[in-house]
Amino acid sequence: MIFGRKHDEHPPPVTALYQLQQKMVSIGDDYWIENGLGQRVYHVDGKVFHLRKTFVLEDASGAELLRIQSRILRVRETMVVERGDETVATLHKHLVGLRDRFTVDLGDAGELHAKGDFVDHEYTIHRDDVEIANISKRWMRVRDTYGVSIVEGEDTPLLLAVVVCIDHLSHEGH
């Protein structure tokens, strides 16, 4: 065994760490997403004067990467993520169960599933029972900051947009 692993076991996947720190008071739910080095790499722009709740995920230079919008008049809470004019993901909150669960429909690319404690920012996102992202408030010491670890090779902006959706649906009205 090397470092406590058997020779036939695969090493854990390489991940990138991001941190989201929401401001206690901000107009429009604007905040930055920083990488593991503390550099601002994405900006979440919460649009104030829209009929539906709308967020725009931008790169550090302000270019729009993804648009996130709630869907009104649905039986279960739903948010849609768009890249340009194309819907790339539809997030649905499950209605039954003791704990919240979310399914992310990626169209032809399959589904993602989020499970855990969303109110306390302690959950994981899976594709085909393989963990591709871990969201945890335990990693961070600063209040209202939580970490997002994403497996290398995944669509980072899309997974961060999913985290924004889950955060909004889990903390609406708080």
PDB file of C-alpha atoms in Angstrom, residues 13-18 127 131-133 149-156 159:
ATOM      1  CA  PRO A  13      -9.907  12.422  -9.110  1.00  0.00           C
ATOM      2  CA  VAL A  14      -8.195  15.780  -9.430  1.00  0.00           C
ATOM      3  CA  THR A  15     -10.534  18.579  -8.408  1.00  0.00           C
ATOM      4  CA  ALA A  16     -10.624  22.360  -8.610  1.00  0.00           C
ATOM      5  CA  LEU A  17     -11.777  24.284  -5.555  1.00  0.00           C
ATOM      6  CA  TYR A  18     -13.976  27.373  -5.697  1.00  0.00           C
ATOM      7  CA  ARG A 127     -23.559  11.738 -12.634  1.00  0.00           C
ATOM      8  CA  GLU A 131     -19.516  12.178  -7.493  1.00  0.00           C
ATOM      9  CA  ILE A 132     -18.488  15.101  -9.706  1.00  0.00           C
ATOM     10  CA  ALA A 133     -18.897  17.992  -7.256  1.00  0.00           C
ATOM     11  CA  SER A 149     -14.927  21.120  -5.333  1.00  0.00           C
ATOM     12  CA  ILE A 150     -15.391  20.103  -8.991  1.00  0.00           C
ATOM     13  CA  VAL A 151     -13.785  17.099 -10.670  1.00  0.00           C
ATOM     14  CA  GLU A 152     -11.384  18.045 -13.452  1.00  0.00           C
ATOM     15  CA  GLY A 153     -12.870  17.773 -16.930  1.00  0.00           C
ATOM     16  CA  GLU A 154     -16.396  18.711 -15.902  1.00  0.00           C
ATOM     17  CA  ASP A 155     -18.199  21.816 -17.185  1.00  0.00           C
ATOM     18  CA  THR A 156     -17.240  24.134 -14.311  1.00  0.00           C
ATOM     19  CA  LEU A 159     -21.878  23.093 -12.253  1.00  0.00           C
TER      20      LEU A 159
END
